[in-house]
XYZ file of C-alpha atoms in Angstrom:
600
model
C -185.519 54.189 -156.885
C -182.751 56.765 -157.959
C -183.809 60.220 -155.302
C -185.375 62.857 -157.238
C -183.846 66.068 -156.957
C -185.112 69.479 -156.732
C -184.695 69.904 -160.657
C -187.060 66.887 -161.001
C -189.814 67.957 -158.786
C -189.691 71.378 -160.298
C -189.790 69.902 -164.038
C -193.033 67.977 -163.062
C -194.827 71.051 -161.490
C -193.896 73.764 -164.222
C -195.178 70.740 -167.312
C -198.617 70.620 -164.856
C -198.658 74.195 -165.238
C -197.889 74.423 -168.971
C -200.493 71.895 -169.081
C -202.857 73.545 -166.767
C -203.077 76.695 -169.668
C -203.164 74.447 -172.331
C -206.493 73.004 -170.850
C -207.980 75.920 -170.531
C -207.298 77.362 -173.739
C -208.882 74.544 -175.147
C -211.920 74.953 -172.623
C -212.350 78.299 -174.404
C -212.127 77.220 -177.847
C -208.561 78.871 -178.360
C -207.223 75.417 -178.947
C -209.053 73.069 -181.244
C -209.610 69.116 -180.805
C -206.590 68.456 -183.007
C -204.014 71.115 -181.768
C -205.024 69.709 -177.844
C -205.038 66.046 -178.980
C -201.008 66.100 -178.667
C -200.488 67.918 -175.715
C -202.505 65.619 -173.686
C -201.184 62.539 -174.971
C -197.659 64.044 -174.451
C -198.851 63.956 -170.645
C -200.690 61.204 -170.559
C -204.440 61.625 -171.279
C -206.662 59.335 -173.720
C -209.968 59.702 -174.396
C -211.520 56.059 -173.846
C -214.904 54.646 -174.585
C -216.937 56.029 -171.769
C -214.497 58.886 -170.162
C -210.766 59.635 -170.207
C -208.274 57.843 -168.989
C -204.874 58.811 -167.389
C -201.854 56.389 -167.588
C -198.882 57.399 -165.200
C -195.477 56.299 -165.766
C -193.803 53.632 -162.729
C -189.970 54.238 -164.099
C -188.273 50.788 -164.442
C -191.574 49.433 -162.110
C -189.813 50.648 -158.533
C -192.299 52.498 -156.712
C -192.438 53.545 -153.113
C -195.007 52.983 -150.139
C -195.914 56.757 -150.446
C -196.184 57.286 -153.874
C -198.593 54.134 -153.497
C -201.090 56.273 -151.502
C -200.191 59.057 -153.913
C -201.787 57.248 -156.119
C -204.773 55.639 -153.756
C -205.481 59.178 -153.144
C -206.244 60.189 -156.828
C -208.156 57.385 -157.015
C -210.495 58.359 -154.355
C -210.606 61.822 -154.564
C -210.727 62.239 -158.770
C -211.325 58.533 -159.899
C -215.113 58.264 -160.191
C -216.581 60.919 -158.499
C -217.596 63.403 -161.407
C -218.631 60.463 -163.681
C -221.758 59.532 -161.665
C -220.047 56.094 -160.643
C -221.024 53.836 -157.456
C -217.308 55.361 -154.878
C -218.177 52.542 -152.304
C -214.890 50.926 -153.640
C -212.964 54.728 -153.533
C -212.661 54.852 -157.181
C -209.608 52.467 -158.780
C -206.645 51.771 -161.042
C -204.897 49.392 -163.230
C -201.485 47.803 -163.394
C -200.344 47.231 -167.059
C -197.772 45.103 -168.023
C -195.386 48.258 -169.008
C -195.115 49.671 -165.264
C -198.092 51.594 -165.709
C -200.965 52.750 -163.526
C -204.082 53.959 -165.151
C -207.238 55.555 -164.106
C -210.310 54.867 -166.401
C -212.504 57.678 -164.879
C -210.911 61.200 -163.899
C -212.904 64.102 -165.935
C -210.485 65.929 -168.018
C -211.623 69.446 -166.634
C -209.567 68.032 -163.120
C -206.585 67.078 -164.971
C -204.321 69.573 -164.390
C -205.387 68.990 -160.433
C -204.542 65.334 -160.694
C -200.913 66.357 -162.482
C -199.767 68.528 -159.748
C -200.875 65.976 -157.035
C -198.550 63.497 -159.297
C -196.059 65.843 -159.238
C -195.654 66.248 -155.111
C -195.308 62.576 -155.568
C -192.515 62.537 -157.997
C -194.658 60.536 -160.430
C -195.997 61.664 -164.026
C -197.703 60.520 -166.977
C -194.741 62.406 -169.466
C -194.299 60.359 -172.553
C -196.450 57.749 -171.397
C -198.595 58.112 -174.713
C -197.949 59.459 -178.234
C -194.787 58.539 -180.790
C -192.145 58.989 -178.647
C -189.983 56.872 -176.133
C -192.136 55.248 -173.761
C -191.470 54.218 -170.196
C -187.756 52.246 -169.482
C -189.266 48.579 -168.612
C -187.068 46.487 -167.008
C -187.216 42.775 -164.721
C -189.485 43.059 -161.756
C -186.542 41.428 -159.200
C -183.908 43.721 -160.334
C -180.955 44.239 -158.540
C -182.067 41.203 -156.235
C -182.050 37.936 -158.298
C -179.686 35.423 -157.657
C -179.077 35.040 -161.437
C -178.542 38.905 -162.299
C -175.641 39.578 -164.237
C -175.789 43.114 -163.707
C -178.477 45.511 -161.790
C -180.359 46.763 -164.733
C -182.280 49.745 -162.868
C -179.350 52.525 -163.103
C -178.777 51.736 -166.666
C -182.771 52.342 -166.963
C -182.316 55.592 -165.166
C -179.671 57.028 -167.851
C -182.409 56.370 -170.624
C -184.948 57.755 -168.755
C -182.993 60.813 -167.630
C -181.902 61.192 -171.831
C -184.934 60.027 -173.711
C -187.738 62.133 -171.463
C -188.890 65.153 -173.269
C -185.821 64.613 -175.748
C -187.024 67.270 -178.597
C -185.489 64.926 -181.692
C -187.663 62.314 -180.719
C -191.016 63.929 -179.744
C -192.842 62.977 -182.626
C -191.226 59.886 -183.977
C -193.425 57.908 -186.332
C -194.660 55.606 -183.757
C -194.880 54.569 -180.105
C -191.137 53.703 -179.250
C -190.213 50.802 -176.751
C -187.415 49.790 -174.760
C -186.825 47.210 -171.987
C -183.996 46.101 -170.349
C -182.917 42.892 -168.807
C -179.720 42.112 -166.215
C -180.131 38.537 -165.504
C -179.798 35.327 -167.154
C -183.441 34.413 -167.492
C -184.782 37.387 -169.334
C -188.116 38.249 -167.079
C -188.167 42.053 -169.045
C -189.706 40.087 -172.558
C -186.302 42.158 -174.209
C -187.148 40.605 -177.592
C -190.952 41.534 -177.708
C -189.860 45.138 -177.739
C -188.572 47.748 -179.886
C -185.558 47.584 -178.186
C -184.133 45.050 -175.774
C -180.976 45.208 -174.026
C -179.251 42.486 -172.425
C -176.517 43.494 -170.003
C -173.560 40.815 -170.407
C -170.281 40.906 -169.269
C -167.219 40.218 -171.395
C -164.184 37.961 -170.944
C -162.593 40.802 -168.632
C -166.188 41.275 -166.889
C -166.544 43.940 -168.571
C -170.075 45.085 -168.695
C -172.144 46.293 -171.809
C -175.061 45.466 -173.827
C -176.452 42.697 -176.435
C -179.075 45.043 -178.165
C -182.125 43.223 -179.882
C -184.030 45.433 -182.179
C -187.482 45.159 -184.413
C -189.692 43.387 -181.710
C -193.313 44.293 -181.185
C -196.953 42.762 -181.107
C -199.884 44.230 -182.947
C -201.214 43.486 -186.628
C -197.605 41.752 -186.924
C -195.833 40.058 -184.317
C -192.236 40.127 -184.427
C -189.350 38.843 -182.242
C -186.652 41.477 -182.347
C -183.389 40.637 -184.022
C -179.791 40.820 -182.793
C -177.966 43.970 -184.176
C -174.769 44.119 -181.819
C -173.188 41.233 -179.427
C -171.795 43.489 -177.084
C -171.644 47.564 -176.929
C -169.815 48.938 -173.762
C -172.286 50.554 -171.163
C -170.736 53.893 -171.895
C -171.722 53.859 -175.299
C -175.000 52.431 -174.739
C -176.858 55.821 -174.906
C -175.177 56.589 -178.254
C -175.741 53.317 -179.939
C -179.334 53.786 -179.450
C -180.182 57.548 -180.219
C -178.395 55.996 -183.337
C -180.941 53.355 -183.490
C -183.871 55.864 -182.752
C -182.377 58.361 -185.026
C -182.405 55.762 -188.489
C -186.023 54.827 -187.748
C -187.191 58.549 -187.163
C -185.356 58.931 -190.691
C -186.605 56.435 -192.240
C -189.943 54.835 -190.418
C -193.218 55.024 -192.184
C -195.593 57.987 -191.883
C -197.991 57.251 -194.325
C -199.591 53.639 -192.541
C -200.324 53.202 -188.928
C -200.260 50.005 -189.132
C -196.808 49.644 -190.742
C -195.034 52.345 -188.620
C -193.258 50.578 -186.497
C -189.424 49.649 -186.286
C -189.993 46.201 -186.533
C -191.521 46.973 -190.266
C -188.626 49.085 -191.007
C -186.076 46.176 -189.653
C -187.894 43.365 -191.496
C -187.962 45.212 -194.960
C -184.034 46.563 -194.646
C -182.888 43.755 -192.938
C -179.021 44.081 -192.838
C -179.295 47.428 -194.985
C -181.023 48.586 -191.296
C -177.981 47.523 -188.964
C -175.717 48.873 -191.600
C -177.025 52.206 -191.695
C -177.365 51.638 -187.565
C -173.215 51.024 -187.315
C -172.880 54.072 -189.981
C -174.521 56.424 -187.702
C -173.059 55.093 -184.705
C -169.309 55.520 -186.112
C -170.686 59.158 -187.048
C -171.525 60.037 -183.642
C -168.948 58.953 -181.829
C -166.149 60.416 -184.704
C -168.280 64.043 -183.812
C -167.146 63.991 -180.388
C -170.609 62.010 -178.681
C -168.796 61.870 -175.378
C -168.701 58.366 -173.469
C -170.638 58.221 -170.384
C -168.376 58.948 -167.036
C -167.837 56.429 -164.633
C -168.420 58.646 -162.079
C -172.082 59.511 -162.749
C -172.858 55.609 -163.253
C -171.335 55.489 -159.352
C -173.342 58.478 -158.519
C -176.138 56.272 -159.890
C -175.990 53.625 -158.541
C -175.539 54.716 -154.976
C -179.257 55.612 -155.625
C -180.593 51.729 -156.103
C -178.673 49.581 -153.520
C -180.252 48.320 -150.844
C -182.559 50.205 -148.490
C -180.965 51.418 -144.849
C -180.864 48.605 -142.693
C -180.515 45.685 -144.937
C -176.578 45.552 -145.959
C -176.094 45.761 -142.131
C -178.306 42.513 -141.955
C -177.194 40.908 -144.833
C -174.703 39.598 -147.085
C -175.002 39.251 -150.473
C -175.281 35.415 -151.206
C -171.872 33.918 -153.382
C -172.100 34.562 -157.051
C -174.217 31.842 -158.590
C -172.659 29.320 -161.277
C -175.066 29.536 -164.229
C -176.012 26.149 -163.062
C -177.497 27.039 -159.952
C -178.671 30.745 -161.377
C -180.496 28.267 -163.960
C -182.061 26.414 -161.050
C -183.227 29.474 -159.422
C -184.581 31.329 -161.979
C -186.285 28.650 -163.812
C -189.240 28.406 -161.626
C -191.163 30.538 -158.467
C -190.506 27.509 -155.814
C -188.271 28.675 -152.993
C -187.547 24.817 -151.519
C -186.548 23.544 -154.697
C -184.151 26.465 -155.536
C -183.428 27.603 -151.810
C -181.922 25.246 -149.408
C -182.200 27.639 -146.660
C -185.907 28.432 -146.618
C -186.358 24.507 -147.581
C -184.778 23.337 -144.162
C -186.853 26.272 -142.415
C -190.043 24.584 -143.062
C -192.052 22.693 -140.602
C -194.884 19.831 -140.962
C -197.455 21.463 -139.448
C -197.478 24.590 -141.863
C -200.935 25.458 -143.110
C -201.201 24.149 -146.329
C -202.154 27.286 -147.700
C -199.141 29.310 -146.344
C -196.731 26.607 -147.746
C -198.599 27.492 -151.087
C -198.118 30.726 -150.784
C -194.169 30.054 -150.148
C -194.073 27.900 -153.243
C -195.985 30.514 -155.625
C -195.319 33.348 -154.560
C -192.428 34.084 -152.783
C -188.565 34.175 -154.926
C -185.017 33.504 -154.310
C -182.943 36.310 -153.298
C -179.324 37.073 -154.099
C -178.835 38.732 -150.509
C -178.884 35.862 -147.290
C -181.809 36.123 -145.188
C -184.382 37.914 -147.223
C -187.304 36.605 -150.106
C -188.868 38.476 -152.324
C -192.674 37.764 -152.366
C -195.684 38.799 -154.758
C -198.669 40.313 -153.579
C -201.452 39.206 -156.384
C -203.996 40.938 -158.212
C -205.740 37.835 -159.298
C -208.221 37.179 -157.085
C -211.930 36.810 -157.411
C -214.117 39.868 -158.057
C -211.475 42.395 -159.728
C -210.224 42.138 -162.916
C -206.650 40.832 -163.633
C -204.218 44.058 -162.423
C -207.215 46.358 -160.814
C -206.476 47.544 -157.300
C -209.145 50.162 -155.345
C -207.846 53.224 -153.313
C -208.471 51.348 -150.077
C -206.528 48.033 -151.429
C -203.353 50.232 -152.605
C -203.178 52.029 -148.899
C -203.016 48.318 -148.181
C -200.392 47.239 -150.501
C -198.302 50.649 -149.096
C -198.827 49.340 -145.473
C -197.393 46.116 -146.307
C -194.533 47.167 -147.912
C -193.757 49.595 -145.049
C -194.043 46.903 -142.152
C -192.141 44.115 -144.812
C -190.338 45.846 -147.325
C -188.506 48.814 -146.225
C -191.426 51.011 -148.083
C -190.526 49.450 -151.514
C -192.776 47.731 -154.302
C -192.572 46.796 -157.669
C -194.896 46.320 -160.368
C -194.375 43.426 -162.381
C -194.838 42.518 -166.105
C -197.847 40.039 -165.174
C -200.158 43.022 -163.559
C -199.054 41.761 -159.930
C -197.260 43.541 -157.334
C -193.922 42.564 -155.683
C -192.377 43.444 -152.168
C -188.490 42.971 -152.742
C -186.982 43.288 -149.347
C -188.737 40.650 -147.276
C -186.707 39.487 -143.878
C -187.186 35.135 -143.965
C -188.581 35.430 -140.461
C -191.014 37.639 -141.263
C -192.736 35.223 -144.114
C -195.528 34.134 -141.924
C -196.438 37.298 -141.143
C -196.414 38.771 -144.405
C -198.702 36.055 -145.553
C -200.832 36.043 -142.890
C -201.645 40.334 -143.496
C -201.560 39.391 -147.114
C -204.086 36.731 -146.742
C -206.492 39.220 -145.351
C -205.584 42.144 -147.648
C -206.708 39.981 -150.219
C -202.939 39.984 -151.778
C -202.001 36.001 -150.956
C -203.781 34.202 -153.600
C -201.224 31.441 -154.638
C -201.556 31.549 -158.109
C -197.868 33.545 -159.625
C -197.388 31.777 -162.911
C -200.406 29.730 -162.985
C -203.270 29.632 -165.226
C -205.436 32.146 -163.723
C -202.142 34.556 -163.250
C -203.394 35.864 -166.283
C -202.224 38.785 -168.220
C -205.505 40.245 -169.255
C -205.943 44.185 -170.968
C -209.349 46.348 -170.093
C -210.791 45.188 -172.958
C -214.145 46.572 -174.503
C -215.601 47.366 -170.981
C -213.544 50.625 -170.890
C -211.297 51.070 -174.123
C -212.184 52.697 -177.041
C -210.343 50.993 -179.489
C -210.902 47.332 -178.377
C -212.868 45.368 -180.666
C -214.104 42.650 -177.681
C -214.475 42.280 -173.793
C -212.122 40.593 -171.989
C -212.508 40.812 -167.736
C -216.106 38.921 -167.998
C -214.439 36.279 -170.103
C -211.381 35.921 -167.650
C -213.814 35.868 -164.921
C -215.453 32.963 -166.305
C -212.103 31.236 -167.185
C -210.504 31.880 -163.323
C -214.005 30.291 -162.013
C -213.598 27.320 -164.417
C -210.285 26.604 -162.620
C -210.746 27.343 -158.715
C -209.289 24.699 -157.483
C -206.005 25.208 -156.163
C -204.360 21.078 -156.356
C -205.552 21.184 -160.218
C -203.861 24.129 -160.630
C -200.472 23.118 -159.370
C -200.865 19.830 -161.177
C -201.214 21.754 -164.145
C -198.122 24.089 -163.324
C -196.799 27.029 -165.073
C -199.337 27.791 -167.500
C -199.200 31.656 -169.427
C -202.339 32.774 -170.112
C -202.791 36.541 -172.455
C -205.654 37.974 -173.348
C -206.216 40.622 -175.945
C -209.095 42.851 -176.693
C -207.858 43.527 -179.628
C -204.664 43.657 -182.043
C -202.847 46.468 -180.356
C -201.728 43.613 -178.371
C -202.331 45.219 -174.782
C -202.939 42.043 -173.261
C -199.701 40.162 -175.131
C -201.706 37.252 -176.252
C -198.740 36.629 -178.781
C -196.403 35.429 -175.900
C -199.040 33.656 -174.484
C -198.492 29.546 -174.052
C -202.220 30.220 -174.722
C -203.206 33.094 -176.234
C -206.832 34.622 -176.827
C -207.789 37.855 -179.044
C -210.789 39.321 -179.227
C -211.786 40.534 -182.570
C -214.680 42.065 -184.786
C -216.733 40.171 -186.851
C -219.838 42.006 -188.493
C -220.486 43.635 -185.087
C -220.389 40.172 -183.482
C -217.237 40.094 -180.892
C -215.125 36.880 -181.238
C -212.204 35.354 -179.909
C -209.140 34.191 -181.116
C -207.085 31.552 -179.861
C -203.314 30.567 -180.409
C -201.098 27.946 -179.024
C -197.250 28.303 -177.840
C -196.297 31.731 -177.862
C -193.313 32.578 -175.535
C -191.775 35.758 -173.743
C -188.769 34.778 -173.627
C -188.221 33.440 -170.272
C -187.085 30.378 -168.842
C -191.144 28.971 -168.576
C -191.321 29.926 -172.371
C -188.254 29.174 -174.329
C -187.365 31.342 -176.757
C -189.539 34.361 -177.959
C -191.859 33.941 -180.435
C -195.640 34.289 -181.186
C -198.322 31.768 -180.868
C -199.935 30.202 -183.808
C -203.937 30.240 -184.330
C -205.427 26.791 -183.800
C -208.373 27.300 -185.643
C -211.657 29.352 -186.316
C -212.599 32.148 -183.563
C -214.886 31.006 -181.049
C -218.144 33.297 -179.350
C -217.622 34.358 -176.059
C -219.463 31.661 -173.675
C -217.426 29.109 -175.692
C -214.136 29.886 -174.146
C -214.086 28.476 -171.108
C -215.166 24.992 -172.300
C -211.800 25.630 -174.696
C -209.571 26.605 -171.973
C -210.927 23.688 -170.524
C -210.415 21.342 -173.344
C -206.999 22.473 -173.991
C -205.744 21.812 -170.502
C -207.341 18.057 -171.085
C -204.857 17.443 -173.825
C -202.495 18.855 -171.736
C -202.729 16.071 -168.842
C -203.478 13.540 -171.402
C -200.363 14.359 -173.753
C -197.403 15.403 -170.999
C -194.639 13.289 -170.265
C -193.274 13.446 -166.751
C -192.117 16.722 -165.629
C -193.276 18.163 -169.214
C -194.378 21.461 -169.031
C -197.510 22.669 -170.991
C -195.120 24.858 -173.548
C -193.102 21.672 -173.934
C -195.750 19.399 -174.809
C -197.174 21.997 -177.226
C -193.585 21.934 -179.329
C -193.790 17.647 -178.998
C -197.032 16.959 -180.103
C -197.882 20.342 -182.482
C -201.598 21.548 -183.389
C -203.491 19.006 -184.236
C -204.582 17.796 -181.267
C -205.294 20.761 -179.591
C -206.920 22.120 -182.703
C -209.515 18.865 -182.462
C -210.532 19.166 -178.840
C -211.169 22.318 -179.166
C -213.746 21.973 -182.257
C -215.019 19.320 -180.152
C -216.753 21.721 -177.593
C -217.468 24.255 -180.708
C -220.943 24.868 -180.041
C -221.482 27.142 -182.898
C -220.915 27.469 -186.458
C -217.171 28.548 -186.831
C -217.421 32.700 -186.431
C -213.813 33.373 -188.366
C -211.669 31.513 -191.202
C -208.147 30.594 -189.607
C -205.461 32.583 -190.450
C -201.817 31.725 -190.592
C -200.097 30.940 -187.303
């Protein structure tokens, strides 16, 4: 992570102290609901079905082993203790898939307390809420995958640095998104968002951007479109404030639900990139200055690797796109690593050679992995961790990882800067941690949102559901038959739980009070396991609650029935299309259909 300076750490105290009076004054009635409403949001606080709920902002997902116990510390000391909760577990959070942490239970009379312990941390909730510029997402193995074209992190630092509390984009007319992607598999989701950038280098290597724009889930799914091939890094910042600067013009403000970019793009269409290229030429004619060299250096200086390792290390030859392909397009470390393959002995446990298959990655440097530390595991929901498990994580990361975690876009957690050697005894600390379940892109990785157990505006439950679903499938040899296998799960359409880019996709959803659950076939991210981007399509009526993991169930059965050899589940979706899937799955309907199906 780029150092925070002294400006940074004050920044972050004097907003908790702004914020500080502006709780207050609305304690004594000086500020009503409506005038507070923005402030909070602006910082980070919702109020959620049963208490509020802070989310705090993990720039680009790089986080360090003490900002880890920051955050375990929070959780213990604010989490649940005012909100008559059981603390045996030392309160909790949960990992979204936007490099978020959120806390369900803090009383809003301690916020202000819980802002300036963020702040001694160097962490915030700024802008993680409210219509303005959101968090900088980016690819969980940045800067360290063998197929990276270009470290995307420093890049994600200059938007961060520009777009936080940037006053012509405060109140835009809706949540604003951007992610970024450096390698050749695109890992960030680029074209789900409201803006993706692609770094790419030109003919003279060169680097700048291909900048996708209009993507987003919700009511209506869109992949984002192409508006420029290539704009030079330099220029990067003023391509998009010309981007943000047409939609704050011209977004809608009179219909939540058709407020977003991706509305605006669809309905313009070329009229929108046009106007984007106008304003573009118009800035840079006024003078908007070109980004120096020099502070992209300065940058960068800040994300390399930690102390220790480029004395240990060499960075591994550039990769062909062949072999990049190879080792992006799939978690196993034998098949796309010859030198951890010929490591490996016969009488490994099983369960550690698992583990190395799942959940530990290629690395572009010689001599280290990079290895995931799941939260899927029995008895938590999909991307909870407790107080006492993140103080565990941290300790990990310090004795493995240099102090350095990640938090990826599938609610997990990722050490980056793991020594080969030291494999064994990662996993065996892991193992009882609770982090070495060998699951990382199978069908109980799931990507799964709070749901109706804590959120206010969900419209269904989802972590009983995915409970039921991960017990279904507990054996480990069916699962790797099965392979990669995306699972999403919604609680409702704000899309939380990307169910879209799901190769199976479930939404919960609101049917005369009744909750009811949506399921669609074949969506992608965008990665190498998905093909291109692109939402799922509904397979039918909605289904009640205890009937989805008989669905789940039936769904994988056409899967081993239908595959061809080496087939994977998204590919035999595309071969055989919906009617199949659509049949077994009314075949273990066990009541009357609870929703018409809509359009796919």
């Amino acid at each position: 992570m780029a150092p925070r300076d002294e400006f940074d750490c004050d920044l972050l105290h004097r907003r908790a102290a702004q914020f500080r009076d502006q709780l207050e004054r609305w304690q004594r009635g000086e500020l009503s609901d409506d005038q507070f409403r923005p402030l909070r949001l602006q910082n980070g606080w919702y109020i959620q079905r049963h208490a509020p709920m802070l989310r705090v902002a993990v720039p680009y997902g790089v986080i360090t082993s003490a900002q880890l116990r920051a955050l375990a510390g929070i959780a213990r000391d604010f989490d649940r203790q005012e909100a008559g909760l059981p603390t045996e577990r030392g309160g909790f959070g949960h990992f979204t898939t936007r490099h978020n942490l959120q806390f369900n239970w803090i009383p809003l009379a301690r916020a202000a307390d819980v802002m300036d312990r963020l702040a001694d941390a160097g962490l915030h909730g700024i802008q993680t809420s409210g219509n303005c510029i959101r968090n900088i997402t980016t690819d969980a193995l940045a800067g360290i995958a063998p197929d990276q074209i270009a470290d995307p992190r420093p890049y994600c630092e200059l938007i961060r640095r520009w777009s936080t509390l940037h006053p012509e984009f405060a109140f835009l007319p809706r949540k604003f998104k951007i992610a970024i992607s450096g390698a050749r598999e695109d890992r960030a989701a680029t074209a789900w968002h409201d803006v993706g950038l692609q770094l790419r280098r030109d003919a003279s290597g060169a680097v700048g951007f291909r900048v996708l724009v209009g993507g987003g889930m919700g009511r209506t799914p869109m992949v984002a479109v192409e508006i420029a091939d290539f704009v030079p890094w330099a220029r990067i910042l003023v391509f998009v404030e010309a981007i943000v600067r047409i939609y704050n013009l011209h977004g809608r403000r009179d219909h939540a639900f058709k407020s977003r970019i991706k509305i605006l793009v669809k309905a313009e269409g070329e009229r929108f990139a046009a106007a984007v290229r106008e304003e573009y030429e118009r800035l840079v004619a006024e003078g908007a200055p070109e980004l120096p060299a020099g502070e992209l250096e300065r940058l960068q200086t800040g994300f390399g690797p930690p102390p220790g390792v480029a004395a240990a290390a060499h960075a591994a030859p550039p990769a062909s796109a062949e072999t990049a392909a190879t080792a992006a397009a799939g978690p196993h470390p034998a098949a796309a690593d010859p030198a951890l393959a010929a490591s490996l002995r016969d009488d490994l446990p099983p369960a550690y050679l698992r583990w190395l298959e799942r959940n530990v990655h290629p690395h572009r440097l010689a001599g280290y992995r990079a290895a995931t530390l799941s939260l899927k595991r029995a008895g938590q929901a999909p991307g909870d961790v407790t107080a006492a498990q993140m103080e565990a994580a941290a300790d990990l990361a310090d004795h493995f990882s240099h102090g350095e975690l990640r938090v990826s876009h599938t609610q997990n957690l990722l050490l980056p800067w793991v020594r080969q050697q030291d494999l064994p005894g990662l996993w065996a600390a892991a193992r009882a941690a609770g982090f070495a379940t060998p699951n990382v892109g199978l069908l109980t990785d799931m990507i799964v949102c709070p749901g109706g157990d804590l959120c206010a505006l969900a419209n269904a439950r989802t972590t009983g559901i995915a409970a039921a679903v991960r017990d279904r499938f507990d054996d480990l040899d069916e699962l790797f038959d099965l392979g990669d296998v995306d699972l999403h799960f919604s609680g409702c359409m704000n899309s939380c739980g990307h169910h879209h880019s799901g190769h199976i996709g479930i939404l919960g959803v609101d049917k005369d009070g009744r909750e009811c659950y949506q399921v669609t076939l074949g969506g992608a991210d965008g990665s190498a396991r998905g093909a291109a981007a692109r939402p799922g399509r509904v397979i039918g009526p909605a289904f009640a609650a205890e009937e989805l993991p008989d669905v789940v169930e039936a769904l994988v059965a056409v899967y081993r029935r239908e595959r061809h050899d080496g087939e994977r589940f998204a590919q035999t979706v595309d071969r055989i299309g919906p009617a199949p899937w659509r049949a077994a799955t009314d075949a273990v309907r066990r009541h009357a259909a609870t929703l018409p199906a809509e359009a796919g």
